Amino acid sequence: VKDGIPVFDAVVHAHDFRDEMIINDDGRFLKEATKGDIAHTARNGQEVSIEAAERPPAHEWCNRVLFEESDTDVAMVQAVPLFGVFREGMTPARAAYELARSNPDRYYFCGGVDPLYQGVKGAVEEIERQVGEWGAVSIKFYQAQTMRNWWSADDERLAYPLFEKAQQLGLKAVQFHKGLPLGRQRVETLRPNDIQQAAYDFPELTFALHHMGDPYVDETINIAARFPNVVLVLPLLFNQWFVQPKPMLHRLGQMLLSVGEDRLCYGTDAFLWPKVQLYIDLIAGLEMPEELQEDYGYPPITEETKRKLLGENFARVFGIDLAAKVSALEAA
Amino acid sequence: VSSVAEAEAALDQVRARLRGHGGDVRVLEVDESGEAEVEFVGACNGCPAIVFTFTGVVEPALTGAGGVRSVRSRQVKASPYVRRRLQGPA
């Protein structure tokens, strides 16, 4: 809890970059690129963990980083089902589940499947298993597996059976890595545009888009503005803030102006960036400068904005009473 | 204007301008203090020009009909600076 506001980190991972998990040169490229990329973000107090880009983080350390060294109350551990370069995915569903199980009162588990690598039937069965056996509350997708293997969320044969299964099992939301290619896939195969038809066809299902679809930020904002069952999860915004504070403030301003404060969600992508308290403090101290309100029309950032951003919005997607959850945690 | 039905009627004079763009507006409530809440639908929902439509078209139609003191919409998120600029000098 930060200044009376409950904190729900929408996305943390348990990446497994061990050499034995990498299946090709693209995977080796991604591992080195990741280490290089995050090293450049170690600025203005932001710390990075190169170690977390070598091997899965220890559960004890994750729990300490999140729940002892920061004001985070609860978090969602999300799989990253990138099978094109990793044996089990960048964050294997198994690894995400095991981390979530290490502190079940504070973690929610988001599974992950892929209809190309598991087949539609296999992916549907795997959703069923991850929900039934591991208690997944959501499913994450990474659609651009390799240069030549990718799928679209509006594909009625590949994607819709997965959404139908998710709804049938009572899941409230599915989640998508959008933009920000993890390696050498085609960036346009991670564009958010395919979400429009899917969100239109599944109005009762929430589509959570991560990373603002960078570099397709304008498209992502436009789509979220028009489809009420789309929410934006913003880890990249905060990771990059410590490198480019003004451009990121403009992005936040544009999202607040166009999408509104009800559908933006705080998330960190820990544990490559383990000092998450920086982000929480950043949000707690956020103000929209008068000059940007006047010149760009961005709305003011209020205490209500911060409360929604830091956890209320993401909790609402999953029907979680966050205040009651935090009270129960504090009483325990 | 003191009821949703009367407020809806007051908007009929401008509705064609919204519908011409595939949008529309509906009145959710008019409270005892004379504040009306409206909701934009269709193409107006998520439109970057929503603040213009609200400030230049919908708000004057309602306040000009008498009985409505102010109008609000959760979908209009632009800063108070923008609203004041569009409203022009008092």
Tab-separated table of C-alpha atoms in Angstrom:
chain	number	residue	atom	x	y	z
A	1	VAL	CA	0.000	0.000	0.000
A	2	LYS	CA	1.362	3.376	-1.000
A	3	ASP	CA	-0.110	6.424	0.712
A	4	GLY	CA	-3.287	4.491	1.385
A	5	ILE	CA	-3.505	3.175	-2.181
A	6	PRO	CA	-3.373	-0.616	-2.730
A	7	VAL	CA	-0.780	-1.690	-5.288
A	8	PHE	CA	-1.455	-4.489	-7.799
A	9	ASP	CA	1.473	-5.165	-10.150
A	10	ALA	CA	-0.273	-6.461	-13.281
A	11	VAL	CA	2.729	-8.255	-14.704
A	12	VAL	CA	5.848	-9.910	-13.377
A	13	HIS	CA	7.679	-12.776	-15.030
A	14	ALA	CA	9.924	-15.734	-14.313
A	15	HIS	CA	11.979	-15.704	-17.501
A	16	ASP	CA	14.111	-18.746	-18.183
A	17	PHE	CA	17.086	-17.699	-20.308
A	18	ARG	CA	19.259	-20.701	-19.467
A	19	ASP	CA	21.249	-21.900	-22.472
A	20	GLU	CA	19.665	-25.345	-22.340
A	21	MET	CA	16.230	-23.749	-22.811
A	22	ILE	CA	17.234	-21.915	-25.999
A	23	ILE	CA	16.650	-23.842	-29.206
A	24	ASN	CA	18.245	-21.739	-31.955
A	25	ASP	CA	20.405	-18.752	-32.869
A	26	ASP	CA	17.434	-16.403	-32.579
A	27	GLY	CA	17.193	-17.381	-28.945
A	28	ARG	CA	20.864	-16.712	-28.358
A	29	PHE	CA	20.458	-13.356	-30.108
A	30	LEU	CA	17.477	-12.516	-27.903
A	31	LYS	CA	19.351	-13.379	-24.736
A	32	GLU	CA	22.275	-11.121	-25.575
A	33	ALA	CA	19.994	-8.366	-26.899
A	34	THR	CA	17.925	-8.459	-23.722
A	35	LYS	CA	20.991	-8.068	-21.547
A	36	GLY	CA	22.191	-5.200	-23.711
A	37	ASP	CA	18.810	-3.501	-23.821
A	38	ILE	CA	18.137	-3.580	-20.121
A	39	ALA	CA	21.709	-2.441	-19.357
A	40	HIS	CA	20.919	0.795	-21.188
A	41	THR	CA	17.926	1.428	-18.962
A	42	ALA	CA	19.994	1.509	-15.771
A	43	ARG	CA	19.689	5.254	-15.354
A	44	ASN	CA	18.410	7.762	-12.859
A	45	GLY	CA	18.230	5.258	-10.050
A	46	GLN	CA	16.694	2.421	-12.029
A	47	GLU	CA	18.465	-0.867	-11.416
A	48	VAL	CA	18.565	-3.870	-13.708
A	49	SER	CA	19.187	-7.549	-13.074
A	50	ILE	CA	21.433	-9.105	-15.686
A	51	GLU	CA	21.195	-12.223	-13.553
A	52	ALA	CA	17.455	-12.427	-14.329
A	53	ALA	CA	18.399	-12.590	-18.022
A	54	GLU	CA	20.644	-15.587	-17.330
A	55	ARG	CA	18.459	-17.920	-15.299
A	56	PRO	CA	15.071	-17.977	-13.570
A	57	PRO	CA	14.971	-15.764	-10.491
A	58	ALA	CA	14.892	-17.423	-7.076
A	59	HIS	CA	11.424	-17.337	-5.568
A	60	GLU	CA	12.671	-16.067	-2.235
A	61	TRP	CA	14.367	-13.114	-3.927
A	62	CYS	CA	11.262	-12.331	-6.006
A	63	ASN	CA	9.071	-12.313	-2.944
A	64	ARG	CA	11.483	-10.087	-1.074
A	65	VAL	CA	11.842	-7.649	-3.975
A	66	LEU	CA	8.094	-7.323	-4.454
A	67	PHE	CA	6.555	-7.677	-1.051
A	68	GLU	CA	9.255	-6.626	1.412
A	69	GLU	CA	11.288	-4.042	-0.471
A	70	SER	CA	8.335	-2.344	-2.145
A	71	ASP	CA	4.751	-1.336	-1.396
A	72	THR	CA	3.389	-3.972	-3.778
A	73	ASP	CA	0.464	-5.858	-2.263
A	74	VAL	CA	-0.349	-8.389	-4.972
A	75	ALA	CA	1.007	-9.243	-8.419
A	76	MET	CA	0.151	-11.347	-11.434
A	77	VAL	CA	2.853	-13.723	-12.662
A	78	GLN	CA	2.468	-14.047	-16.392
A	79	ALA	CA	3.777	-16.666	-18.783
A	80	VAL	CA	5.396	-15.506	-22.038
A	81	PRO	CA	4.539	-18.256	-24.539
A	82	LEU	CA	7.316	-17.497	-27.016
A	83	PHE	CA	8.070	-21.014	-28.227
A	84	GLY	CA	9.889	-20.046	-31.426
A	85	VAL	CA	13.196	-19.664	-29.588
A	86	PHE	CA	12.651	-21.256	-26.151
A	87	ARG	CA	11.773	-24.851	-25.347
A	88	GLU	CA	8.997	-23.926	-22.926
A	89	GLY	CA	8.554	-20.244	-23.689
A	90	MET	CA	10.411	-17.186	-22.439
A	91	THR	CA	8.554	-17.453	-19.153
A	92	PRO	CA	7.315	-21.036	-19.174
A	93	ALA	CA	3.769	-21.383	-17.851
A	94	ARG	CA	5.206	-23.931	-15.449
A	95	ALA	CA	7.755	-21.435	-14.099
A	96	ALA	CA	5.112	-18.722	-13.728
A	97	TYR	CA	2.855	-21.149	-11.879
A	98	GLU	CA	5.667	-22.252	-9.561
A	99	LEU	CA	6.494	-18.658	-8.653
A	100	ALA	CA	2.802	-17.927	-8.058
A	101	ARG	CA	2.546	-21.008	-5.867
A	102	SER	CA	5.449	-19.788	-3.735
A	103	ASN	CA	3.208	-17.064	-2.293
A	104	PRO	CA	-0.352	-17.941	-3.231
A	105	ASP	CA	-1.989	-15.230	-1.139
A	106	ARG	CA	-0.192	-12.492	-3.054
A	107	TYR	CA	0.253	-13.851	-6.562
A	108	TYR	CA	-2.255	-14.509	-9.297
A	109	PHE	CA	-1.209	-16.829	-12.109
A	110	CYS	CA	-1.663	-16.036	-15.807
A	111	GLY	CA	-0.962	-19.025	-18.040
A	112	GLY	CA	0.081	-19.002	-21.671
A	113	VAL	CA	-0.507	-21.062	-24.811
A	114	ASP	CA	0.137	-20.818	-28.524
A	115	PRO	CA	-2.074	-22.230	-31.294
A	116	LEU	CA	0.800	-22.583	-33.776
A	117	TYR	CA	3.204	-24.494	-31.562
A	118	GLN	CA	0.644	-26.487	-29.620
A	119	GLY	CA	-2.041	-26.655	-32.305
A	120	VAL	CA	-5.491	-25.258	-31.709
A	121	LYS	CA	-6.690	-28.438	-30.050
A	122	GLY	CA	-3.549	-28.671	-27.929
A	123	ALA	CA	-3.756	-25.027	-26.923
A	124	VAL	CA	-7.409	-25.362	-25.958
A	125	GLU	CA	-6.627	-28.426	-23.857
A	126	GLU	CA	-3.686	-26.642	-22.298
A	127	ILE	CA	-5.893	-23.683	-21.325
A	128	GLU	CA	-8.212	-26.152	-19.682
A	129	ARG	CA	-5.328	-27.785	-17.823
A	130	GLN	CA	-3.694	-24.539	-16.711
A	131	VAL	CA	-6.992	-23.248	-15.379
A	132	GLY	CA	-8.096	-26.534	-13.856
A	133	GLU	CA	-4.820	-27.762	-12.376
A	134	TRP	CA	-2.885	-24.536	-11.847
A	135	GLY	CA	-5.615	-22.030	-11.176
A	136	ALA	CA	-4.847	-19.668	-14.061
A	137	VAL	CA	-7.064	-16.576	-13.962
A	138	SER	CA	-6.019	-15.406	-17.426
A	139	ILE	CA	-4.080	-16.505	-20.500
A	140	LYS	CA	-1.234	-14.620	-22.163
A	141	PHE	CA	-0.414	-14.747	-25.867
A	142	TYR	CA	2.732	-13.928	-27.820
A	143	GLN	CA	1.706	-14.078	-31.460
A	144	ALA	CA	4.970	-13.596	-33.398
A	145	GLN	CA	6.882	-16.810	-32.851
A	146	THR	CA	9.442	-16.408	-35.637
A	147	MET	CA	9.893	-14.429	-38.840
A	148	ARG	CA	7.557	-16.783	-40.673
A	149	ASN	CA	5.278	-18.045	-37.918
A	150	TRP	CA	2.725	-15.703	-36.440
A	151	TRP	CA	-1.012	-15.569	-35.921
A	152	SER	CA	-3.729	-13.000	-35.718
A	153	ALA	CA	-6.226	-12.476	-32.896
A	154	ASP	CA	-9.050	-12.068	-35.409
A	155	ASP	CA	-8.386	-15.474	-36.996
A	156	GLU	CA	-11.644	-17.309	-36.442
A	157	ARG	CA	-10.053	-20.750	-36.771
A	158	LEU	CA	-6.818	-20.239	-34.847
A	159	ALA	CA	-7.714	-17.706	-32.190
A	160	TYR	CA	-11.446	-17.789	-31.548
A	161	PRO	CA	-11.520	-21.347	-30.123
A	162	LEU	CA	-9.030	-20.155	-27.487
A	163	PHE	CA	-11.185	-17.173	-26.533
A	164	GLU	CA	-14.285	-19.356	-26.460
A	165	LYS	CA	-12.565	-21.842	-24.154
A	166	ALA	CA	-11.371	-19.018	-21.898
A	167	GLN	CA	-14.911	-17.684	-21.604
A	168	GLN	CA	-16.350	-21.137	-21.088
A	169	LEU	CA	-13.982	-21.613	-18.158
A	170	GLY	CA	-15.052	-18.311	-16.640
A	171	LEU	CA	-11.907	-16.301	-17.396
A	172	LYS	CA	-12.535	-12.564	-17.523
A	173	ALA	CA	-9.547	-11.538	-19.645
A	174	VAL	CA	-6.971	-12.648	-22.171
A	175	GLN	CA	-3.704	-10.777	-22.571
A	176	PHE	CA	-1.447	-9.942	-25.471
A	177	HIS	CA	2.146	-8.887	-25.822
A	178	LYS	CA	1.822	-6.127	-28.437
A	179	GLY	CA	4.683	-4.382	-30.220
A	180	LEU	CA	8.146	-4.617	-28.661
A	181	PRO	CA	9.385	-7.711	-30.518
A	182	LEU	CA	11.385	-10.026	-28.286
A	183	GLY	CA	14.064	-10.732	-30.801
A	184	ARG	CA	13.945	-10.910	-34.564
A	185	GLN	CA	10.295	-11.409	-35.408
A	186	ARG	CA	8.611	-8.976	-37.798
A	187	VAL	CA	7.445	-5.992	-35.799
A	188	GLU	CA	4.253	-5.644	-37.849
A	189	THR	CA	3.112	-9.101	-36.773
A	190	LEU	CA	2.788	-7.647	-33.276
A	191	ARG	CA	0.639	-4.703	-34.329
A	192	PRO	CA	-2.483	-4.286	-32.203
A	193	ASN	CA	-4.893	-3.869	-35.125
A	194	ASP	CA	-6.105	-7.469	-35.034
A	195	ILE	CA	-7.596	-6.850	-31.594
A	196	GLN	CA	-10.385	-4.713	-33.049
A	197	GLN	CA	-12.360	-7.549	-34.636
A	198	ALA	CA	-11.665	-9.884	-31.730
A	199	ALA	CA	-12.805	-7.326	-29.147
A	200	TYR	CA	-15.884	-6.650	-31.266
A	201	ASP	CA	-16.731	-10.349	-31.531
A	202	PHE	CA	-16.102	-11.095	-27.835
A	203	PRO	CA	-17.605	-8.096	-26.051
A	204	GLU	CA	-17.811	-9.888	-22.690
A	205	LEU	CA	-14.092	-10.739	-22.707
A	206	THR	CA	-11.470	-8.142	-21.745
A	207	PHE	CA	-8.423	-7.847	-23.986
A	208	ALA	CA	-5.410	-6.585	-22.040
A	209	LEU	CA	-2.689	-5.186	-24.311
A	210	HIS	CA	0.852	-4.806	-23.003
A	211	HIS	CA	3.631	-2.360	-23.875
A	212	MET	CA	1.356	0.177	-25.629
A	213	GLY	CA	2.050	-1.764	-28.852
A	214	ASP	CA	5.305	0.163	-29.183
A	215	PRO	CA	6.057	1.407	-31.864
A	216	TYR	CA	2.344	1.294	-32.769
A	217	VAL	CA	1.446	3.485	-29.836
A	218	ASP	CA	-1.044	5.674	-31.695
A	219	GLU	CA	-2.924	2.655	-33.030
A	220	THR	CA	-3.008	1.058	-29.614
A	221	ILE	CA	-4.427	4.190	-28.005
A	222	ASN	CA	-6.972	4.623	-30.774
A	223	ILE	CA	-8.166	1.028	-30.454
A	224	ALA	CA	-8.392	1.171	-26.675
A	225	ALA	CA	-10.337	4.426	-26.929
A	226	ARG	CA	-12.995	2.856	-29.134
A	227	PHE	CA	-13.348	-0.623	-27.623
A	228	PRO	CA	-14.476	-0.570	-23.987
A	229	ASN	CA	-13.320	-4.151	-23.412
A	230	VAL	CA	-9.676	-3.253	-24.148
A	231	VAL	CA	-7.351	-2.252	-21.299
A	232	LEU	CA	-3.710	-1.217	-21.490
A	233	VAL	CA	-1.022	-2.694	-19.245
A	234	LEU	CA	1.948	-0.373	-19.073
A	235	PRO	CA	5.236	-1.969	-18.033
A	236	LEU	CA	7.257	-0.471	-20.877
A	237	LEU	CA	6.045	3.004	-19.965
A	238	PHE	CA	7.556	2.806	-16.502
A	239	ASN	CA	10.739	0.916	-17.425
A	240	GLN	CA	11.481	3.495	-20.092
A	241	TRP	CA	10.498	6.475	-17.923
A	242	PHE	CA	13.915	6.521	-16.297
A	243	VAL	CA	15.547	6.866	-19.702
A	244	GLN	CA	13.022	9.172	-21.414
A	245	PRO	CA	10.822	10.833	-18.809
A	246	LYS	CA	9.303	13.503	-21.028
A	247	PRO	CA	8.283	11.282	-23.965
A	248	MET	CA	6.795	8.801	-21.501
A	249	LEU	CA	4.859	11.574	-19.740
A	250	HIS	CA	3.442	12.556	-23.123
A	251	ARG	CA	2.426	8.964	-23.798
A	252	LEU	CA	0.696	8.781	-20.444
A	253	GLY	CA	-0.996	12.111	-21.118
A	254	GLN	CA	-2.251	10.930	-24.488
A	255	MET	CA	-3.596	7.719	-22.965
A	256	LEU	CA	-5.360	9.623	-20.199
A	257	LEU	CA	-6.838	11.994	-22.749
A	258	SER	CA	-8.016	9.384	-25.239
A	259	VAL	CA	-8.538	6.156	-23.308
A	260	GLY	CA	-9.171	7.611	-19.871
A	261	GLU	CA	-8.015	6.736	-16.395
A	262	ASP	CA	-10.303	3.716	-16.009
A	263	ARG	CA	-8.459	1.363	-18.366
A	264	LEU	CA	-4.759	1.939	-17.695
A	265	CYS	CA	-2.934	-0.554	-15.500
A	266	TYR	CA	0.355	-0.398	-13.629
A	267	GLY	CA	2.772	-3.269	-14.272
A	268	THR	CA	6.533	-3.632	-14.006
A	269	ASP	CA	7.776	-6.624	-16.001
A	270	ALA	CA	9.893	-7.455	-12.964
A	271	PHE	CA	12.355	-9.003	-12.419
A	272	LEU	CA	14.643	-7.659	-15.133
A	273	TRP	CA	14.023	-4.355	-13.347
A	274	PRO	CA	13.857	-5.395	-9.715
A	275	LYS	CA	13.649	-2.007	-7.964
A	276	VAL	CA	9.907	-1.668	-8.434
A	277	GLN	CA	9.466	0.800	-5.591
A	278	LEU	CA	10.856	3.419	-7.970
A	279	TYR	CA	7.802	3.022	-10.186
A	280	ILE	CA	5.386	3.147	-7.284
A	281	ASP	CA	7.024	6.320	-5.955
A	282	LEU	CA	6.986	7.757	-9.457
A	283	ILE	CA	3.233	7.255	-9.828
A	284	ALA	CA	2.537	8.533	-6.318
A	285	GLY	CA	4.329	11.760	-7.165
A	286	LEU	CA	2.974	12.191	-10.683
A	287	GLU	CA	1.505	15.502	-11.721
A	288	MET	CA	0.482	16.652	-15.152
A	289	PRO	CA	2.239	19.996	-15.654
A	290	GLU	CA	-0.114	22.907	-16.268
A	291	GLU	CA	1.743	23.655	-19.479
A	292	LEU	CA	0.952	20.207	-20.906
A	293	GLN	CA	-2.658	20.486	-19.793
A	294	GLU	CA	-2.950	23.755	-21.657
A	295	ASP	CA	-0.905	22.961	-24.759
A	296	TYR	CA	-1.787	19.288	-25.231
A	297	GLY	CA	-5.135	19.018	-23.465
A	298	TYR	CA	-3.941	16.240	-21.150
A	299	PRO	CA	-6.168	15.909	-18.094
A	300	PRO	CA	-4.846	16.505	-14.602
A	301	ILE	CA	-3.535	13.494	-12.662
A	302	THR	CA	-5.535	13.199	-9.459
A	303	GLU	CA	-5.395	10.900	-6.438
A	304	GLU	CA	-8.251	8.999	-8.059
A	305	THR	CA	-6.154	8.570	-11.209
A	306	LYS	CA	-3.310	7.102	-9.157
A	307	ARG	CA	-5.605	4.777	-7.235
A	308	LYS	CA	-7.065	3.405	-10.445
A	309	LEU	CA	-3.714	3.126	-12.194
A	310	LEU	CA	-1.888	1.464	-9.306
A	311	GLY	CA	-4.293	-1.412	-8.985
A	312	GLU	CA	-7.990	-0.681	-8.937
A	313	ASN	CA	-8.401	-0.954	-12.711
A	314	PHE	CA	-6.608	-4.274	-13.103
A	315	ALA	CA	-8.396	-5.710	-10.090
A	316	ARG	CA	-11.752	-4.663	-11.538
A	317	VAL	CA	-11.020	-6.595	-14.751
A	318	PHE	CA	-10.788	-9.782	-12.693
A	319	GLY	CA	-13.613	-8.988	-10.289
A	320	ILE	CA	-11.197	-8.645	-7.371
A	321	ASP	CA	-12.139	-6.372	-4.470
A	322	LEU	CA	-8.635	-5.035	-3.981
A	323	ALA	CA	-9.335	-3.127	-0.776
A	324	ALA	CA	-10.838	-6.245	0.800
A	325	LYS	CA	-7.943	-8.351	-0.474
A	326	VAL	CA	-5.367	-6.019	1.063
A	327	SER	CA	-7.291	-5.854	4.323
A	328	ALA	CA	-7.271	-9.637	4.494
A	329	LEU	CA	-3.523	-9.714	3.805
A	330	GLU	CA	-2.858	-7.165	6.528
A	331	ALA	CA	-5.018	-9.035	9.007
A	332	ALA	CA	-3.237	-12.336	8.336
B	1	VAL	CA	-35.819	20.867	-18.853
B	2	SER	CA	-35.905	18.825	-15.682
B	3	SER	CA	-36.202	15.243	-16.827
B	4	VAL	CA	-34.263	12.838	-19.012
B	5	ALA	CA	-37.075	12.831	-21.557
B	6	GLU	CA	-37.088	16.623	-21.806
B	7	ALA	CA	-33.309	16.716	-22.082
B	8	GLU	CA	-33.420	14.108	-24.828
B	9	ALA	CA	-35.940	16.271	-26.654
B	10	ALA	CA	-33.653	19.293	-26.295
B	11	LEU	CA	-30.896	17.312	-27.971
B	12	ASP	CA	-33.043	16.399	-30.949
B	13	GLN	CA	-32.204	19.719	-32.587
B	14	VAL	CA	-28.496	18.777	-32.762
B	15	ARG	CA	-28.688	15.017	-32.986
B	16	ALA	CA	-28.509	15.005	-36.776
B	17	ARG	CA	-25.046	16.555	-36.607
B	18	LEU	CA	-23.804	13.629	-34.541
B	19	ARG	CA	-25.648	10.992	-36.508
B	20	GLY	CA	-24.160	12.375	-39.693
B	21	HIS	CA	-20.842	11.085	-38.384
B	22	GLY	CA	-22.200	7.748	-37.184
B	23	GLY	CA	-22.494	8.837	-33.577
B	24	ASP	CA	-25.151	9.848	-31.108
B	25	VAL	CA	-25.650	10.955	-27.520
B	26	ARG	CA	-28.072	9.987	-24.802
B	27	VAL	CA	-28.964	11.539	-21.488
B	28	LEU	CA	-28.283	9.353	-18.472
B	29	GLU	CA	-29.719	11.632	-15.813
B	30	VAL	CA	-30.664	15.153	-14.849
B	31	ASP	CA	-30.178	15.575	-11.116
B	32	GLU	CA	-31.963	17.906	-8.712
B	33	SER	CA	-29.258	20.543	-8.994
B	34	GLY	CA	-29.750	20.749	-12.741
B	35	GLU	CA	-26.635	18.842	-13.737
B	36	ALA	CA	-27.110	16.526	-16.703
B	37	GLU	CA	-24.912	13.534	-17.506
B	38	VAL	CA	-24.661	12.371	-21.082
B	39	GLU	CA	-23.121	9.363	-22.759
B	40	PHE	CA	-21.798	9.352	-26.307
B	41	VAL	CA	-22.341	6.244	-28.402
B	42	GLY	CA	-21.423	4.942	-31.839
B	43	ALA	CA	-18.615	6.732	-33.608
B	44	CYS	CA	-18.581	9.461	-30.945
B	45	ASN	CA	-17.265	6.936	-28.424
B	46	GLY	CA	-13.489	7.211	-28.527
B	47	CYS	CA	-13.524	9.963	-31.161
B	48	PRO	CA	-10.618	12.413	-30.787
B	49	ALA	CA	-13.065	15.268	-31.486
B	50	ILE	CA	-15.397	14.364	-28.645
B	51	VAL	CA	-14.458	17.444	-26.631
B	52	PHE	CA	-15.502	19.668	-29.550
B	53	THR	CA	-18.832	17.882	-29.946
B	54	PHE	CA	-19.478	18.053	-26.230
B	55	THR	CA	-18.477	21.671	-25.694
B	56	GLY	CA	-19.641	23.122	-28.983
B	57	VAL	CA	-22.815	21.165	-29.669
B	58	VAL	CA	-24.256	19.071	-26.844
B	59	GLU	CA	-23.578	21.313	-23.878
B	60	PRO	CA	-25.060	24.468	-25.420
B	61	ALA	CA	-28.132	22.565	-26.630
B	62	LEU	CA	-28.873	21.420	-23.099
B	63	THR	CA	-27.984	24.523	-21.127
B	64	GLY	CA	-29.694	26.705	-23.712
B	65	ALA	CA	-32.974	24.894	-23.203
B	66	GLY	CA	-33.267	26.172	-19.649
B	67	GLY	CA	-33.309	24.164	-16.459
B	68	VAL	CA	-29.963	22.471	-17.079
B	69	ARG	CA	-27.219	24.249	-15.174
B	70	SER	CA	-24.273	22.131	-16.298
B	71	VAL	CA	-23.460	19.036	-18.306
B	72	ARG	CA	-20.882	16.328	-17.733
B	73	SER	CA	-19.673	13.221	-19.516
B	74	ARG	CA	-17.161	10.676	-18.269
B	75	GLN	CA	-15.969	10.280	-21.858
B	76	VAL	CA	-14.732	13.849	-22.162
B	77	LYS	CA	-11.263	13.795	-20.637
B	78	ALA	CA	-9.533	16.875	-22.015
B	79	SER	CA	-8.027	19.292	-19.522
B	80	PRO	CA	-10.017	22.242	-18.137
B	81	TYR	CA	-7.807	24.496	-20.289
B	82	VAL	CA	-9.212	22.957	-23.459
B	83	ARG	CA	-12.771	23.265	-22.243
B	84	ARG	CA	-12.317	26.928	-21.338
B	85	ARG	CA	-10.687	27.652	-24.689
B	86	LEU	CA	-13.534	26.045	-26.599
B	87	GLN	CA	-16.174	27.754	-24.507
B	88	GLY	CA	-14.635	31.095	-25.375
B	89	PRO	CA	-14.955	34.294	-23.365
B	90	ALA	CA	-17.762	34.298	-20.822
